[in-house]
Amino acid sequence: MTVLSCKNIISMEDLTPDDIVAILDTAESFKEVNERRIKKLPTLRGRTIINLFLEPSTRTRTSFEIAAKRLSADAINMAGSASATVKGESLRDTAKTLSAMACDLIVVRHKYAGAPQVLAESMDACVVNGGDGMHQHPTQALLDLFTMRRHVGDLAGKTVGIVGDIAHSRVAGSLVPALRMVGAHPIVIGPPTLMPARPDVLGADVAYTLDEVIEELDIVYTLRIQMERAEGMPFPSLREYARFYGMNEARLNRMKPEGIVMHPGPMNRGVEVSSAVADSERSVVLDQVNAGVAVRMAIMYLLLGGEAHGDAA
Ligand code: NCD
């Protein structure tokens, strides 16, 4: 079977372009499994997967849990307030404790960038980053590539505008390198107050208004303003932000005719995207959520080396 070149997925840089293709292609077959009446495969029976979520999450944690269960792994969820970290245990000790229980894969979400790396250095289990601070969120980027590929075909040469809070977004942190690895052209778009100090080092083109690039875009990827990470209000008002950076029907009509609109969720309707656009046929937000389960199944399967799954049900 195909195997990945890495043991952990902490940032997009852990993966090669071949790994990305392997994950997306494997996810296609799991997507088909997810459409069956009986959605469970015996592939990872007897393997243990721990979801260690030390920061709030609805869709990512649920998606990893469903993915593990559909592959018959034993999935255990540990939330921040229920774990020993609130009693002062260090991340390294948490890692050693989980290692001693002989689990096979840990998914970790943490408010500090670099926490998944610390865990990975202290344990034999595979580590998958479910979002670390303002750093990266690689499984989100992979499910986004999967969704983009299904809607606009080959991504080489396609232009993707990533709009909003570039400075604080780990989604942008993974999506920019992911798009470059598949030959697409990312443009990060936002007010200067929501841009990192050196946006050029991201490896994307930079635009400070959406209107100057909207006609070029095959995909508009809108981001939530990470109020929990921004200091003060980075623009005069939410209304002002929506006027210049919100994806609305007028801007949708100026995009390429086949262009699509994406959002990782949770979405603030009326701010980064209008309700009319969010609910339009060109919004693929729910397809992203649907892809999340198949892509995470593929990642677990490829990291843990499950058996052939094609005909099992
Ligand atoms: C994102 C996250 O947590 O980084 N959400 C997600 O995983 N779907 C984006 C966000 O919170 O804005």
XYZ file of C-alpha atoms in Angstrom, residues 9-21 23-24 135-149 153-160 162 169-188 201-204 219 221 262 295 299:
68
model
C 1.653 15.704 10.309
C 2.434 18.882 12.202
C 2.833 21.317 9.339
C 2.328 21.143 5.562
C 6.119 21.052 5.220
C 6.076 17.508 6.693
C 4.374 16.322 3.501
C 5.706 15.923 -0.029
C 3.535 16.661 -3.083
C 3.255 12.850 -3.518
C 1.966 12.529 0.058
C -0.695 15.135 -0.704
C -1.831 13.238 -3.807
C -4.049 11.548 0.912
C -6.484 13.195 -1.518
C 0.898 28.383 13.421
C -0.757 25.698 11.263
C -3.843 23.544 10.744
C -2.692 21.064 8.094
C -5.730 18.757 8.022
C -7.900 21.804 7.296
C -5.668 22.695 4.328
C -5.872 19.104 3.046
C -9.666 18.980 3.246
C -9.730 22.371 1.517
C -7.524 21.088 -1.336
C -9.809 18.047 -1.622
C -12.896 20.289 -1.862
C -11.233 22.683 -4.326
C -10.100 19.807 -6.550
C -10.496 20.415 -11.112
C -6.696 20.482 -11.373
C -5.454 23.222 -9.054
C -2.270 24.008 -10.991
C -2.485 27.611 -12.169
C -5.718 28.383 -10.271
C -5.824 31.651 -8.295
C -7.072 31.527 -4.716
C -7.465 34.125 1.051
C -4.945 32.521 11.120
C -3.402 29.056 11.337
C -5.731 28.091 8.465
C -3.879 30.575 6.228
C -0.588 29.312 7.706
C -1.238 25.864 6.211
C -3.288 26.810 3.153
C -0.656 29.074 1.570
C 2.093 26.381 1.474
C -0.480 23.709 0.533
C -1.614 25.722 -2.491
C 1.957 26.329 -3.562
C 2.747 22.614 -3.323
C -0.024 21.816 -5.816
C 0.993 24.621 -8.188
C -1.865 27.024 -7.400
C -1.429 30.784 -7.003
C -2.367 32.112 -3.536
C -3.068 35.803 -2.890
C -3.528 36.922 0.719
C 7.595 35.695 3.478
C 4.363 33.673 3.393
C 5.044 32.865 -0.248
C 1.781 34.404 -1.482
C -11.714 30.680 -5.386
C -11.422 31.655 0.797
C -15.093 28.763 0.966
C -9.617 13.297 4.481
C -4.689 10.424 7.064
